[in-house]
Amino acid sequence: MNIDIKNAHTQFNHVVYDEVAHLLNRKMKDLPATLQPTAHMITKYQHMSFPKEGKAVDEVMDLLHNEILTYNYRANHPRAFSFIPGPASELSWLTDLLTSAHNIHASNFANAPLPIAIEHALIRYLSEKIGFDPSQSGGVFVSGGSMATLTAITAGRDAMIPISQMSNATVYLTAQAHFSVAKALHIAGFAESQLRYIPTDDLYAMDVTALEHQIELDIAQGYHPIMIIATTGTTNTGAIDDLNHITRIAQQHRLWVHADGAYGLSHILLKKVNNY
């Protein structure tokens, strides 16, 4: 197969340049926060045919900009109040482009020493900001919050109980926990019957008295409590669980605490924080 390298290079530059210009020149506040397609348009793409030959890149980009990507919910719109998935920067996607283009394989230090060194340095920085001892802290960056939750819960499961004894384990959370938590627990092998949903108080934070009572009740009935899922800023209400009290209960009963800080914990990076 013959490939025109020069033309492909020029076309790639053209696409990237045009996309950057498109994102930077539009004013997000002047766009609708959401624009829904007609039923006819949805049907059109649900039953679209797949041609044997592809379209030119310019045609594809025009279709994306003028139709496919126009009809959606703009998570990074100023009127999408407190909605997390919208990136703050219109150009943050360039890092994904660079990662994909260079195909960085970071499975071990020898493969990508400098990118991994940067990752380690940033993990130490974040650990210090949280108040952890960097020498006792560790972690990895993953694709998003759902994968982070799954990774952390799996780590907690493995630290607390052998797989062969999982059927007797119990986990404690509230209905305010992010929906990814229940999914992660399911993937990690926990049955619905092993989850204990603790009531919340008037501020939608975990009722620590009810938590302690449920743990003691489970122990008396022969269960093995292993993990508490706490939240520092729920998605629905911004509620923050009493981490100090929850940690004391966990230490008393030798439980793992998974603190979901994806929403509220970001305030540690601010110079000024308003307390309510």
Coordinates of C-alpha atoms in Angstrom, one line a residue, residues 22-273:
H22 CA -12.8 26.0 16.3
L23 CA -12.7 25.4 20.0
L24 CA -10.9 28.7 20.9
N25 CA -12.9 31.0 18.6
R26 CA -16.4 29.9 19.8
K27 CA -17.9 31.5 22.9
M28 CA -19.3 28.8 25.0
K29 CA -21.7 31.2 26.9
D30 CA -23.3 32.1 23.6
L31 CA -24.1 28.5 22.7
P32 CA -27.2 26.7 24.0
A33 CA -26.5 24.7 27.1
T34 CA -28.3 21.8 25.4
L35 CA -29.7 21.1 22.0
Q36 CA -31.7 18.0 21.4
P37 CA -31.9 16.3 18.0
T38 CA -35.2 15.5 16.3
A39 CA -36.6 12.0 16.4
H40 CA -35.9 11.9 12.6
M41 CA -32.2 12.6 13.2
I42 CA -31.9 9.9 15.9
T43 CA -33.5 7.4 13.6
K44 CA -31.2 8.4 10.8
Y45 CA -28.1 7.5 12.8
Q46 CA -29.6 4.4 14.5
H47 CA -30.3 2.9 11.1
M48 CA -27.3 4.4 9.2
S49 CA -25.6 2.3 6.6
F50 CA -21.8 1.7 6.6
P51 CA -20.1 2.5 3.3
K52 CA -17.3 0.4 1.9
E53 CA -15.2 3.5 1.3
G54 CA -14.6 6.3 3.8
K55 CA -15.2 10.0 3.5
A56 CA -12.6 12.7 3.3
V57 CA -11.4 14.0 6.7
D58 CA -12.9 17.5 6.0
E59 CA -16.3 16.0 5.3
V60 CA -16.2 14.0 8.5
M61 CA -15.2 17.0 10.6
D62 CA -17.9 19.1 9.0
L63 CA -20.5 16.5 9.9
L64 CA -19.2 16.3 13.4
H65 CA -19.3 20.1 14.0
N66 CA -22.5 20.8 12.2
E67 CA -24.6 17.9 13.3
I68 CA -23.4 15.1 15.5
L69 CA -21.6 17.1 18.2
T70 CA -24.1 20.0 18.0
Y71 CA -27.0 18.1 19.5
N72 CA -25.9 17.2 23.0
Y73 CA -25.7 18.4 26.6
R74 CA -22.7 20.8 27.0
A75 CA -21.3 19.7 30.3
N76 CA -18.7 22.5 30.3
H77 CA -21.3 25.2 29.7
P78 CA -21.5 28.1 32.2
R79 CA -25.1 27.1 32.9
A80 CA -24.2 23.4 33.6
F81 CA -24.0 24.3 37.3
S82 CA -21.5 22.2 39.3
F83 CA -21.4 19.4 36.7
I84 CA -18.0 17.7 37.0
P85 CA -17.3 16.0 33.7
G86 CA -16.9 19.3 31.8
P87 CA -13.2 20.1 31.5
A88 CA -12.1 23.6 32.5
S89 CA -9.9 23.9 29.4
E90 CA -11.0 23.8 25.8
L91 CA -7.6 22.3 24.9
S92 CA -7.3 19.6 27.6
W93 CA -8.0 17.0 24.9
L94 CA -4.6 17.7 23.3
T95 CA -2.9 15.7 26.1
D96 CA -5.0 12.7 25.1
L97 CA -3.9 13.3 21.5
L98 CA -0.3 13.3 22.5
T99 CA -0.6 10.2 24.6
S100 CA -2.3 8.3 21.8
A101 CA 0.1 9.6 19.2
H102 CA 3.2 8.6 21.1
N103 CA 1.6 5.4 22.4
I104 CA 3.3 5.6 25.8
H105 CA 3.5 2.2 27.4
A106 CA 3.9 2.9 31.1
S107 CA 3.6 -0.6 32.5
N108 CA 7.1 -0.3 34.1
F109 CA 9.7 2.4 34.7
A110 CA 12.1 1.2 32.0
N111 CA 9.4 1.7 29.3
A112 CA 8.7 5.4 30.1
P113 CA 11.0 6.7 32.8
L114 CA 10.3 10.4 32.5
P115 CA 6.5 10.2 32.2
I116 CA 6.4 7.8 35.2
A117 CA 8.7 10.1 37.1
I118 CA 6.3 13.0 36.5
E119 CA 3.4 10.8 37.6
H120 CA 5.2 9.9 40.8
A121 CA 6.0 13.5 41.5
L122 CA 2.4 14.6 41.1
I123 CA 1.2 11.8 43.3
R124 CA 3.6 13.0 46.0
Y125 CA 2.4 16.6 45.6
L126 CA -1.3 15.6 45.9
S127 CA -0.5 13.4 48.9
E128 CA 1.2 16.3 50.7
K129 CA -1.8 18.6 49.8
I130 CA -4.2 16.1 51.4
G131 CA -2.0 15.8 54.5
F132 CA -0.6 12.3 53.9
D133 CA 3.0 11.3 54.4
P134 CA 4.3 11.1 50.8
S135 CA 6.7 8.3 51.8
Q136 CA 3.7 6.2 52.9
S137 CA 1.5 7.1 49.9
G138 CA 1.2 5.8 46.4
G139 CA -1.2 5.5 43.5
V140 CA -1.7 5.7 39.8
F141 CA -3.6 7.9 37.4
V142 CA -6.5 6.3 35.6
S143 CA -9.0 7.2 32.9
G144 CA -11.6 8.7 35.2
G145 CA -13.6 8.6 38.4
S146 CA -15.3 5.3 37.8
M147 CA -12.1 3.4 37.1
A148 CA -10.5 5.1 40.1
T149 CA -13.3 4.0 42.3
L150 CA -13.0 0.4 41.0
T151 CA -9.2 0.4 41.5
A152 CA -9.4 1.8 45.0
I153 CA -12.2 -0.6 46.2
T154 CA -10.4 -3.6 44.7
A155 CA -7.3 -2.5 46.6
G156 CA -9.3 -2.2 49.8
R157 CA -10.9 -5.6 49.3
D158 CA -7.6 -7.3 48.7
A159 CA -6.0 -5.6 51.8
M160 CA -8.9 -6.7 54.1
I161 CA -10.0 -10.2 53.1
P162 CA -9.0 -13.2 51.1
I163 CA -11.1 -13.8 48.0
S164 CA -12.1 -17.2 49.3
Q165 CA -13.8 -15.5 52.4
M166 CA -15.6 -12.7 50.5
S167 CA -19.1 -14.1 50.9
N168 CA -19.0 -13.2 54.6
A169 CA -17.8 -9.6 54.1
T170 CA -20.0 -6.5 54.5
V171 CA -19.5 -2.9 53.2
Y172 CA -21.0 0.3 54.5
L173 CA -22.2 3.3 52.4
T174 CA -25.1 5.6 51.9
A175 CA -27.6 6.2 49.1
Q176 CA -25.7 9.5 48.5
A177 CA -22.6 7.7 47.3
H178 CA -21.8 8.1 43.6
F179 CA -23.4 5.5 41.4
S180 CA -20.0 4.3 40.3
V181 CA -19.4 2.9 43.9
A182 CA -22.2 0.3 43.6
K183 CA -21.0 -0.7 40.2
A184 CA -17.4 -1.0 41.4
L185 CA -18.5 -3.2 44.4
H186 CA -20.5 -5.4 42.0
I187 CA -17.5 -5.8 39.7
A188 CA -15.2 -6.4 42.6
G189 CA -17.4 -9.4 43.6
F190 CA -19.7 -8.1 46.3
A191 CA -23.4 -9.2 46.3
E192 CA -26.2 -6.7 46.9
S193 CA -26.9 -8.5 50.2
Q194 CA -23.4 -7.6 51.4
L195 CA -24.0 -3.9 51.1
R196 CA -25.3 -1.9 54.1
Y197 CA -26.9 1.4 53.2
I198 CA -26.6 3.6 56.2
P199 CA -29.2 6.4 56.8
T200 CA -28.2 10.0 56.4
D201 CA -28.8 13.0 58.6
D202 CA -30.6 16.2 57.8
L203 CA -27.5 17.4 55.8
Y204 CA -27.4 14.1 53.8
A205 CA -24.2 13.0 55.5
M206 CA -23.7 9.5 56.8
D207 CA -25.4 9.0 60.2
V208 CA -22.3 7.8 62.2
T209 CA -24.5 6.5 65.1
A210 CA -26.4 4.3 62.7
L211 CA -23.2 3.2 61.1
E212 CA -21.7 2.0 64.4
H213 CA -24.9 0.3 65.3
Q214 CA -25.0 -1.6 62.0
I215 CA -21.4 -2.7 62.2
E216 CA -21.9 -4.0 65.8
L217 CA -25.1 -5.8 64.7
D218 CA -23.3 -7.5 61.7
I219 CA -20.4 -8.6 63.9
A220 CA -22.9 -10.1 66.4
Q221 CA -24.6 -12.0 63.5
G222 CA -21.3 -13.5 62.3
Y223 CA -20.5 -11.2 59.4
H224 CA -17.1 -9.7 58.7
P225 CA -17.3 -5.9 58.2
I226 CA -14.4 -4.8 56.0
M227 CA -15.0 -1.4 54.4
I228 CA -16.7 2.0 54.8
I229 CA -17.4 4.1 51.8
A230 CA -17.2 7.8 52.9
T231 CA -17.8 10.8 50.7
T232 CA -16.3 14.3 50.8
G233 CA -18.8 16.1 48.6
T234 CA -21.7 14.0 47.2
T235 CA -22.7 14.6 43.6
N236 CA -26.3 15.3 44.4
T237 CA -26.0 17.7 47.4
G238 CA -22.3 18.3 48.1
A239 CA -22.7 16.6 51.5
I240 CA -19.5 15.8 53.3
D241 CA -19.4 12.8 55.7
D242 CA -17.8 13.1 59.1
L243 CA -14.5 11.6 58.2
N244 CA -13.0 12.0 61.6
H245 CA -15.8 10.1 63.3
I246 CA -15.9 7.5 60.5
T247 CA -12.2 6.9 60.8
R248 CA -12.4 6.4 64.5
I249 CA -15.1 3.8 64.1
A250 CA -13.0 2.1 61.3
Q251 CA -9.9 2.0 63.6
Q252 CA -11.9 0.5 66.4
H253 CA -13.3 -2.3 64.2
R254 CA -10.3 -2.6 61.9
L255 CA -12.1 -1.5 58.7
W256 CA -10.8 0.0 55.5
V257 CA -12.1 3.5 54.7
H258 CA -12.5 4.5 51.1
A259 CA -13.0 8.3 50.9
D260 CA -14.5 9.4 47.6
G261 CA -13.0 12.9 47.3
A262 CA -13.5 13.5 43.5
Y263 CA -16.0 16.3 44.1
G264 CA -15.3 18.1 47.3
L265 CA -11.7 17.4 48.0
S266 CA -10.5 19.6 45.1
H267 CA -10.7 22.6 47.5
I268 CA -7.3 21.6 48.8
L269 CA -5.8 23.2 45.7
L270 CA -7.5 26.6 46.4
K271 CA -5.7 29.4 48.2
K272 CA -9.0 30.6 49.6
V273 CA -11.9 28.4 50.6

